[in-house]
């Protein structure tokens, strides 16, 4: 299964920087969505997806085609390396 | 084959300004220095919107940028920052044994620089709405409150500073203060300007009772003022009501704490456990200023160097034997 990592952040969020540093230290690439630069609909979507009004929100999910719902999606709210680590375990090079 | 002990000259618990300043000094002395950070590199400074009183920056500097500069400087000289946690420190004579998320390791000296965290209110609704209306980090979560009404709880420097930051997003802020506003003159002046502009309303003598909502959405804060129950409608609550030392991991250790949980040290910033030092906000008597924390970090580093030199002169081996 191929997975992608997306981090929802804000410009001033220090915890978001920790997630980025941690993923980079594992050699993982990720997409950043800065909510300071996005439309209100994106913020609303993140709130609905995470159930929280806070960042970082880190989403690890299966890559799908043609808009299909991924069979795997893990959402981590906040800076929680143990949880993110479990979600990306199979993505880290041995 | 015998297990090889992972032993370092110095393990620093924490990677806030005090820890990073100490690391700049110890790494420049060629001391093998490892830092453990379980939260944010840069500590509370990193989540502070703007730092105006740290010397050397004419226009001030964002907390995140200051943290990045401190980290970069320490790493330039070889500081080894690990994202993990230290759960205990045990005195084994000439070395200290540390249990960490990376396993057991040993250090000839230890610096406790774990800083402090914002206190919780401890009232009903606070936990229920945590992250969904109740927040402790304005720079992280403020962006969710564009064109909304907010409450900031607290009346110290942090509360005023973060309320001013939150005006980037919120249309109006009610500041609920238990006693009086006790912020620096310059922050007080900025606050007064926003009060006159109608952007912030300060309510004094407020005791909070409950954070309440409907349909899982926070809607109001219930409080008492002059013996009467008062309700403050809001979309979100940001709490800045003082600091708690990050010393939970020391509760079972022999390192002495004061009655509030801060680490006790002597004039050399050494704790009652020889070779274990402490600096910054977590130290009993700290002034809770970044500049002070950095100064203490540098002082601690020099005292640690002296301590290690003395150990060397006394020919104490890392296993604690005199030779």
Short mmCIF file of C-alpha atoms in Angstrom, two decimals:
data_model
loop_
_atom_site.label_atom_id
_atom_site.label_comp_id
_atom_site.label_asym_id
_atom_site.label_seq_id
_atom_site.Cartn_x
_atom_site.Cartn_y
_atom_site.Cartn_z
CA UNK A 1 0.00 0.00 0.00
CA UNK A 2 1.40 3.42 -0.95
CA UNK A 3 0.75 6.14 1.60
CA UNK A 4 0.99 9.91 1.69
CA UNK A 5 1.52 12.26 4.64
CA UNK A 6 -0.21 15.64 4.91
CA UNK A 7 0.42 18.07 7.76
CA UNK A 8 -2.15 20.80 8.39
CA UNK A 9 -0.36 23.73 10.00
CA UNK A 10 -0.41 27.45 10.70
CA UNK A 11 2.48 29.85 10.14
CA UNK A 12 3.20 30.37 13.85
CA UNK A 13 2.71 26.80 15.11
CA UNK A 14 5.83 25.48 16.89
CA UNK A 15 4.38 21.98 17.39
CA UNK A 16 3.92 21.77 13.60
CA UNK A 17 7.64 22.37 13.20
CA UNK A 18 8.30 19.42 15.50
CA UNK A 19 6.19 17.13 13.30
CA UNK A 20 8.06 18.32 10.19
CA UNK A 21 11.47 17.86 11.85
CA UNK A 22 10.54 14.40 13.09
CA UNK A 23 9.28 13.20 9.70
CA UNK A 24 12.34 14.65 7.97
CA UNK A 25 14.60 12.89 10.48
CA UNK A 26 13.00 9.62 9.36
CA UNK A 27 13.60 10.47 5.70
CA UNK A 28 9.89 10.89 4.99
CA UNK A 29 8.39 13.46 2.66
CA UNK A 30 5.12 15.22 3.34
CA UNK A 31 2.75 17.87 2.04
CA UNK A 32 2.09 20.96 4.14
CA UNK A 33 -1.27 22.71 4.09
CA UNK A 34 -0.90 26.07 5.83
CA UNK A 35 -4.34 27.08 7.00
CA UNK A 36 -3.35 30.73 7.23
CA UNK A 37 -3.20 30.61 3.44
CA UNK A 38 -6.29 28.51 2.80
CA UNK A 39 -9.96 29.34 2.42
CA UNK A 40 -12.30 28.97 5.45
CA UNK A 41 -13.71 25.79 3.88
CA UNK A 42 -10.35 24.08 4.36
CA UNK A 43 -10.30 24.99 8.06
CA UNK A 44 -13.82 23.64 8.39
CA UNK A 45 -12.85 20.41 6.62
CA UNK A 46 -9.90 19.93 9.00
CA UNK A 47 -12.15 20.54 12.03
CA UNK A 48 -14.62 17.93 10.76
CA UNK A 49 -11.87 15.45 9.92
CA UNK A 50 -9.94 15.81 13.22
CA UNK A 51 -12.74 16.73 15.58
CA UNK A 52 -10.51 19.47 16.96
CA UNK A 53 -9.74 23.13 16.44
CA UNK A 54 -6.01 22.82 16.74
CA UNK A 55 -2.90 22.10 14.72
CA UNK A 56 -0.83 20.23 13.82
CA UNK A 57 -3.12 17.65 12.26
CA UNK A 58 -1.11 14.91 10.56
CA UNK A 59 -2.94 12.68 8.11
CA UNK A 60 -1.36 9.47 6.86
CA UNK A 61 -3.50 7.81 4.21
CA UNK A 62 -3.47 5.35 1.39
CA UNK A 63 -3.08 6.78 -2.11
CA UNK A 64 -6.22 6.16 -4.14
CA UNK A 65 -7.30 6.87 -7.69
CA UNK A 66 -10.44 8.41 -9.14
CA UNK A 67 -11.48 10.03 -5.85
CA UNK A 68 -12.02 6.73 -4.04
CA UNK A 69 -12.10 6.81 -0.24
CA UNK A 70 -8.81 5.46 1.13
CA UNK A 71 -9.04 2.17 2.98
CA UNK A 72 -6.40 3.42 5.40
CA UNK A 73 -6.38 6.82 7.07
CA UNK A 74 -4.72 7.76 10.36
CA UNK A 75 -5.25 11.21 11.86
CA UNK A 76 -3.01 12.54 14.62
CA UNK A 77 -3.97 15.72 16.42
CA UNK A 78 -1.08 17.55 18.05
CA UNK A 79 2.57 16.57 18.45
CA UNK A 80 2.46 12.87 19.19
CA UNK A 81 5.50 11.06 17.72
CA UNK A 82 4.42 7.67 19.09
CA UNK A 83 1.12 7.79 17.21
CA UNK A 84 2.57 9.23 14.01
CA UNK A 85 5.40 6.69 14.26
CA UNK A 86 2.94 3.81 14.30
CA UNK A 87 1.14 5.20 11.24
CA UNK A 88 4.32 5.59 9.17
CA UNK A 89 6.19 2.52 10.41
CA UNK A 90 5.99 0.76 7.05
CA UNK A 91 7.10 3.90 5.23
CA UNK A 92 10.42 4.25 7.06
CA UNK A 93 13.34 2.66 5.25
CA UNK A 94 14.85 -0.19 7.23
CA UNK B 1 30.57 -9.71 24.84
CA UNK B 2 29.78 -7.22 27.59
CA UNK B 3 27.18 -4.57 26.93
CA UNK B 4 28.74 -1.20 26.14
CA UNK B 5 27.23 1.53 28.28
CA UNK B 6 26.11 4.60 26.37
CA UNK B 7 27.82 7.27 28.46
CA UNK B 8 27.91 10.99 27.71
CA UNK B 9 29.70 13.89 29.36
CA UNK B 10 26.41 15.71 29.76
CA UNK B 11 22.75 14.91 29.25
CA UNK B 12 20.44 17.92 29.26
CA UNK B 13 16.81 17.20 30.01
CA UNK B 14 14.85 19.70 27.90
CA UNK B 15 15.69 21.80 24.85
CA UNK B 16 14.29 25.20 25.68
CA UNK B 17 16.33 28.43 25.73
CA UNK B 18 18.19 27.57 28.94
CA UNK B 19 19.08 24.09 27.73
CA UNK B 20 20.18 25.30 24.30
CA UNK B 21 22.28 28.13 25.79
CA UNK B 22 24.01 25.61 28.06
CA UNK B 23 24.59 23.34 25.08
CA UNK B 24 26.25 26.16 23.12
CA UNK B 25 28.76 26.52 25.95
CA UNK B 26 29.39 22.85 26.67
CA UNK B 27 29.75 21.81 23.04
CA UNK B 28 32.23 24.62 22.47
CA UNK B 29 34.20 23.09 25.36
CA UNK B 30 34.09 19.82 23.44
CA UNK B 31 31.85 18.16 26.01
CA UNK B 32 29.77 15.42 24.45
CA UNK B 33 26.27 16.87 24.99
CA UNK B 34 22.93 15.15 24.38
CA UNK B 35 19.59 16.91 24.86
CA UNK B 36 16.22 15.22 25.27
CA UNK B 37 13.06 17.11 24.36
CA UNK B 38 9.60 15.58 24.69
CA UNK B 39 7.70 18.69 23.66
CA UNK B 40 8.79 21.58 21.49
CA UNK B 41 12.40 22.57 20.86
CA UNK B 42 12.52 26.12 22.21
CA UNK B 43 9.98 25.40 24.94
CA UNK B 44 7.35 27.96 25.84
CA UNK B 45 9.40 30.61 24.01
CA UNK B 46 8.73 28.77 20.75
CA UNK B 47 4.98 29.04 21.15
CA UNK B 48 5.11 32.71 22.15
CA UNK B 49 3.98 34.98 19.34
CA UNK B 50 6.54 37.75 19.76
CA UNK B 51 9.48 38.26 22.09
CA UNK B 52 10.19 41.94 22.63
CA UNK B 53 12.41 41.85 25.70
CA UNK B 54 15.19 39.46 24.64
CA UNK B 55 18.35 41.55 24.21
CA UNK B 56 19.90 41.85 20.77
CA UNK B 57 16.85 42.22 18.59
CA UNK B 58 15.97 45.86 17.89
CA UNK B 59 12.49 45.08 16.63
CA UNK B 60 11.96 41.95 18.72
CA UNK B 61 11.76 38.46 17.27
CA UNK B 62 9.07 35.81 16.93
CA UNK B 63 9.33 33.07 19.53
CA UNK B 64 9.53 30.44 16.80
CA UNK B 65 12.42 32.24 15.08
CA UNK B 66 14.27 32.71 18.37
CA UNK B 67 13.91 28.99 19.10
CA UNK B 68 15.19 28.16 15.63
CA UNK B 69 18.22 30.44 16.07
CA UNK B 70 19.06 28.96 19.48
CA UNK B 71 18.73 25.43 18.13
CA UNK B 72 20.80 26.16 15.04
CA UNK B 73 23.56 27.73 17.12
CA UNK B 74 23.73 24.79 19.54
CA UNK B 75 23.71 22.26 16.70
CA UNK B 76 26.46 24.18 14.85
CA UNK B 77 28.81 23.26 17.70
CA UNK B 78 27.66 19.65 17.86
CA UNK B 79 24.72 19.52 20.27
CA UNK B 80 22.84 16.27 19.77
CA UNK B 81 19.10 16.94 20.20
CA UNK B 82 16.92 13.85 20.51
CA UNK B 83 13.13 13.91 20.41
CA UNK B 84 12.39 11.80 23.42
CA UNK B 85 11.85 11.74 27.13
CA UNK B 86 13.85 11.14 30.29
CA UNK B 87 11.78 9.35 32.91
CA UNK B 88 14.25 9.04 35.79
CA UNK B 89 17.68 10.06 37.05
CA UNK B 90 19.50 7.79 39.48
CA UNK B 91 22.75 8.66 41.25
CA UNK B 92 25.41 5.98 40.71
CA UNK B 93 28.29 7.99 42.13
CA UNK B 94 30.50 9.38 39.40
CA UNK B 95 27.79 8.81 36.79
CA UNK B 96 24.04 9.23 36.71
CA UNK B 97 21.83 6.58 35.18
CA UNK B 98 18.99 7.89 33.05
CA UNK B 99 15.99 5.96 31.82
CA UNK B 100 14.93 7.41 28.49
CA UNK B 101 12.67 6.61 25.57
CA UNK B 102 15.87 5.44 23.86
CA UNK B 103 16.74 3.09 26.68
CA UNK B 104 19.15 3.35 29.61
CA UNK B 105 22.11 5.68 29.33
CA UNK B 106 24.65 7.24 31.66
CA UNK B 107 26.02 10.75 32.03
CA UNK B 108 28.90 12.24 33.98
CA UNK B 109 26.71 15.30 34.58
CA UNK B 110 23.05 16.12 34.05
CA UNK B 111 21.34 19.48 33.54
CA UNK B 112 17.63 19.68 34.29
CA UNK B 113 16.19 22.42 32.08
CA UNK B 114 12.67 21.19 31.48
CA UNK B 115 11.01 24.58 31.90
CA UNK B 116 7.35 24.98 32.72
CA UNK B 117 3.93 24.63 31.16
CA UNK B 118 0.72 26.62 31.38
CA UNK B 119 -1.52 25.70 34.30
CA UNK B 120 -4.98 24.32 33.77
CA UNK B 121 -8.03 25.91 35.36
CA UNK B 122 -9.34 22.67 36.85
CA UNK B 123 -13.01 23.50 36.33
CA UNK B 124 -15.84 21.49 34.73
CA UNK B 125 -15.87 21.64 30.94
CA UNK B 126 -12.16 22.41 30.57
CA UNK B 127 -11.16 18.87 29.69
CA UNK B 128 -14.34 18.16 27.72
CA UNK B 129 -13.69 21.08 25.37
CA UNK B 130 -9.89 20.81 25.27
CA UNK B 131 -8.78 21.41 21.68
CA UNK B 132 -12.38 22.07 20.65
CA UNK B 133 -12.90 25.45 22.29
CA UNK B 134 -10.42 25.45 25.17
CA UNK B 135 -6.82 26.19 24.22
CA UNK B 136 -3.42 26.94 25.76
CA UNK B 137 -1.50 27.90 22.59
CA UNK B 138 -2.61 31.03 20.75
CA UNK B 139 -0.01 30.71 18.00
CA UNK B 140 -1.21 27.16 17.26
CA UNK B 141 -4.96 27.53 17.45
CA UNK B 142 -5.78 31.21 17.04
CA UNK B 143 -6.30 30.81 13.29
CA UNK B 144 -9.45 28.76 13.95
CA UNK B 145 -11.16 31.84 15.37
CA UNK B 146 -11.25 34.27 12.46
CA UNK B 147 -14.14 36.70 12.96
CA UNK B 148 -15.13 35.02 16.23
CA UNK B 149 -15.49 36.21 19.82
CA UNK B 150 -12.96 34.90 22.32
CA UNK B 151 -12.26 34.82 26.03
CA UNK B 152 -8.72 35.02 27.40
CA UNK B 153 -8.36 33.90 31.01
CA UNK B 154 -5.55 35.48 33.02
CA UNK B 155 -4.04 38.89 33.64
CA UNK B 156 -0.26 38.40 33.51
CA UNK B 157 2.24 39.08 30.74
CA UNK B 158 1.39 35.91 28.81
CA UNK B 159 -2.36 36.53 28.93
CA UNK B 160 -2.03 40.11 27.67
CA UNK B 161 0.57 39.24 25.04
CA UNK B 162 -1.50 36.36 23.65
CA UNK B 163 -4.73 38.38 23.77
CA UNK B 164 -3.06 41.03 21.63
CA UNK B 165 -1.93 38.30 19.22
CA UNK B 166 -5.41 36.79 19.03
CA UNK B 167 -6.81 40.12 17.83
CA UNK B 168 -5.32 39.16 14.45
CA UNK B 169 -8.23 36.76 14.19
CA UNK B 170 -10.95 37.57 16.72
CA UNK B 171 -13.43 40.43 16.46
CA UNK B 172 -13.56 40.90 20.22
CA UNK B 173 -11.90 39.49 23.32
CA UNK B 174 -13.19 39.40 26.89
CA UNK B 175 -10.29 39.11 29.33
CA UNK B 176 -11.37 37.43 32.56
CA UNK B 177 -8.96 38.28 35.37
CA UNK B 178 -9.18 36.86 38.88
CA UNK B 179 -7.46 39.84 40.54
CA UNK B 180 -5.88 42.67 38.62
CA UNK B 181 -3.90 42.89 35.39
CA UNK B 182 -0.23 42.45 36.25
CA UNK B 183 1.53 42.91 32.94
CA UNK B 184 4.61 44.97 32.07
CA UNK B 185 4.02 48.68 31.43
CA UNK B 186 4.49 48.35 27.68
CA UNK B 187 2.01 45.48 27.40
CA UNK B 188 -0.42 47.33 29.66
CA UNK B 189 -0.15 50.33 27.34
CA UNK B 190 -0.92 48.17 24.28
CA UNK B 191 -3.82 46.61 26.15
CA UNK B 192 -5.23 50.03 27.07
CA UNK B 193 -5.16 51.02 23.38
CA UNK B 194 -7.20 47.96 22.41
CA UNK B 195 -9.62 48.52 25.29
CA UNK B 196 -10.20 52.09 24.08
CA UNK B 197 -10.69 50.80 20.54
CA UNK B 198 -13.41 48.48 21.83
CA UNK B 199 -11.54 45.34 20.78
CA UNK B 200 -10.84 44.03 24.29
CA UNK B 201 -12.95 44.25 27.43
CA UNK B 202 -11.19 43.54 30.73
CA UNK B 203 -13.28 42.04 33.54
CA UNK B 204 -11.60 42.10 36.97
CA UNK B 205 -12.42 40.08 40.09
CA UNK B 206 -13.71 37.09 38.14
CA UNK B 207 -13.77 33.53 39.47
CA UNK B 208 -14.43 30.94 36.78
CA UNK B 209 -16.83 28.12 37.63
CA UNK B 210 -17.52 26.25 34.42
CA UNK B 211 -16.96 26.11 30.69
CA UNK B 212 -20.20 25.07 29.06
CA UNK B 213 -21.65 24.34 25.65
CA UNK B 214 -24.42 22.78 23.63
CA UNK B 215 -24.27 20.01 21.04
CA UNK B 216 -20.55 19.52 21.79
CA UNK B 217 -19.88 23.17 20.91
CA UNK B 218 -18.50 25.55 23.52
CA UNK B 219 -20.84 28.49 24.00
CA UNK B 220 -20.10 30.23 27.30
CA UNK B 221 -18.07 30.60 30.46
CA UNK B 222 -19.92 30.69 33.77
CA UNK B 223 -18.23 32.75 36.47
CA UNK B 224 -18.78 34.59 39.72
CA UNK B 225 -18.28 38.32 40.18
CA UNK B 226 -19.07 40.10 43.44
CA UNK B 227 -20.98 37.04 44.61
CA UNK B 228 -23.23 37.00 41.54
CA UNK B 229 -23.24 34.38 38.78
CA UNK B 230 -22.26 35.87 35.43
CA UNK B 231 -22.23 34.23 31.98
CA UNK B 232 -19.87 35.23 29.18
CA UNK B 233 -20.94 33.96 25.73
CA UNK B 234 -17.96 33.01 23.53
CA UNK B 235 -16.70 30.89 20.65
CA UNK B 236 -13.46 29.89 22.37
CA UNK B 237 -11.39 30.19 25.53
CA UNK B 238 -7.61 30.65 25.74
CA UNK B 239 -6.10 30.02 29.19
CA UNK B 240 -2.93 31.69 30.53
CA UNK B 241 -3.16 31.55 34.31
CA UNK B 242 0.40 30.88 35.40
CA UNK B 243 3.04 28.22 35.07
CA UNK B 244 3.70 24.76 36.47
CA UNK B 245 7.22 23.28 36.58
CA UNK B 246 7.88 20.23 34.41
CA UNK B 247 9.20 18.07 37.23
CA UNK B 248 6.82 15.12 37.15
CA UNK B 249 9.68 12.82 36.15
CA UNK B 250 11.55 13.78 39.34
CA UNK B 251 8.77 12.89 41.78
CA UNK B 252 10.32 9.52 42.61
CA UNK B 253 13.92 10.73 42.42
CA UNK B 254 16.24 11.96 45.14
CA UNK B 255 16.44 15.43 43.57
CA UNK B 256 14.85 17.86 46.02
CA UNK B 257 11.96 20.08 44.94
CA UNK B 258 10.40 23.05 46.71
CA UNK B 259 6.79 23.08 47.92
CA UNK B 260 5.57 24.18 44.47
CA UNK B 261 7.50 21.47 42.64
CA UNK B 262 10.41 23.60 41.36
CA UNK B 263 13.95 22.19 41.59
CA UNK B 264 16.07 23.42 44.51
CA UNK B 265 19.69 24.34 43.75
CA UNK B 266 22.66 25.88 45.49
CA UNK B 267 24.47 29.03 44.31
CA UNK B 268 26.29 26.93 41.68
CA UNK B 269 22.93 25.80 40.26
CA UNK B 270 23.69 22.29 41.49
CA UNK B 271 20.91 20.21 43.02
CA UNK B 272 21.31 18.11 46.15
CA UNK B 273 22.45 15.27 43.84
CA UNK B 274 26.13 15.92 43.01
CA UNK B 275 26.63 16.34 39.28
CA UNK B 276 22.99 17.15 38.61
CA UNK B 277 22.41 20.83 37.84
CA UNK B 278 19.32 22.87 37.04
CA UNK B 279 18.64 26.11 35.16
CA UNK B 280 15.79 28.13 33.70
CA UNK B 281 12.08 28.28 34.52
CA UNK B 282 12.05 24.93 36.29
CA UNK B 283 14.51 26.12 38.97
CA UNK B 284 13.17 27.32 42.30
CA UNK B 285 13.52 31.11 42.33
CA UNK B 286 13.55 31.50 38.53
CA UNK B 287 12.31 34.81 37.13
CA UNK B 288 10.47 33.15 34.22
CA UNK B 289 12.22 35.32 31.64
CA UNK B 290 13.91 33.98 28.50
CA UNK B 291 16.95 36.20 29.02
CA UNK B 292 17.34 34.93 32.60
CA UNK B 293 16.93 31.32 31.48
CA UNK B 294 19.62 31.75 28.85
CA UNK B 295 21.96 33.38 31.40
CA UNK B 296 21.37 30.56 33.85
CA UNK B 297 22.03 28.03 31.11
CA UNK B 298 25.42 29.59 30.43
CA UNK B 299 26.20 29.71 34.16
CA UNK B 300 25.20 26.09 34.61
CA UNK B 301 27.41 25.06 31.68
CA UNK B 302 30.44 26.72 33.27
CA UNK B 303 29.71 25.11 36.62
CA UNK B 304 29.30 21.73 34.94
CA UNK B 305 32.67 22.16 33.26
CA UNK B 306 34.24 22.94 36.65
CA UNK B 307 32.53 19.90 38.14
CA UNK B 308 33.77 17.60 35.40
CA UNK B 309 37.30 18.99 35.63
CA UNK B 310 37.27 18.34 39.36
CA UNK B 311 36.07 14.79 38.76
CA UNK B 312 38.91 14.34 36.29
CA UNK B 313 41.46 15.75 38.72
CA UNK B 314 40.23 13.34 41.36
CA UNK B 315 40.66 10.54 38.82
CA UNK B 316 37.12 9.34 39.18
CA UNK B 317 36.28 6.89 36.44
CA UNK B 318 32.85 6.82 34.80
CA UNK B 319 32.12 3.74 36.88
CA UNK B 320 32.72 5.72 40.04
CA UNK B 321 36.04 4.13 41.01
CA UNK B 322 38.99 6.17 42.27
CA UNK B 323 42.22 5.31 40.43
#
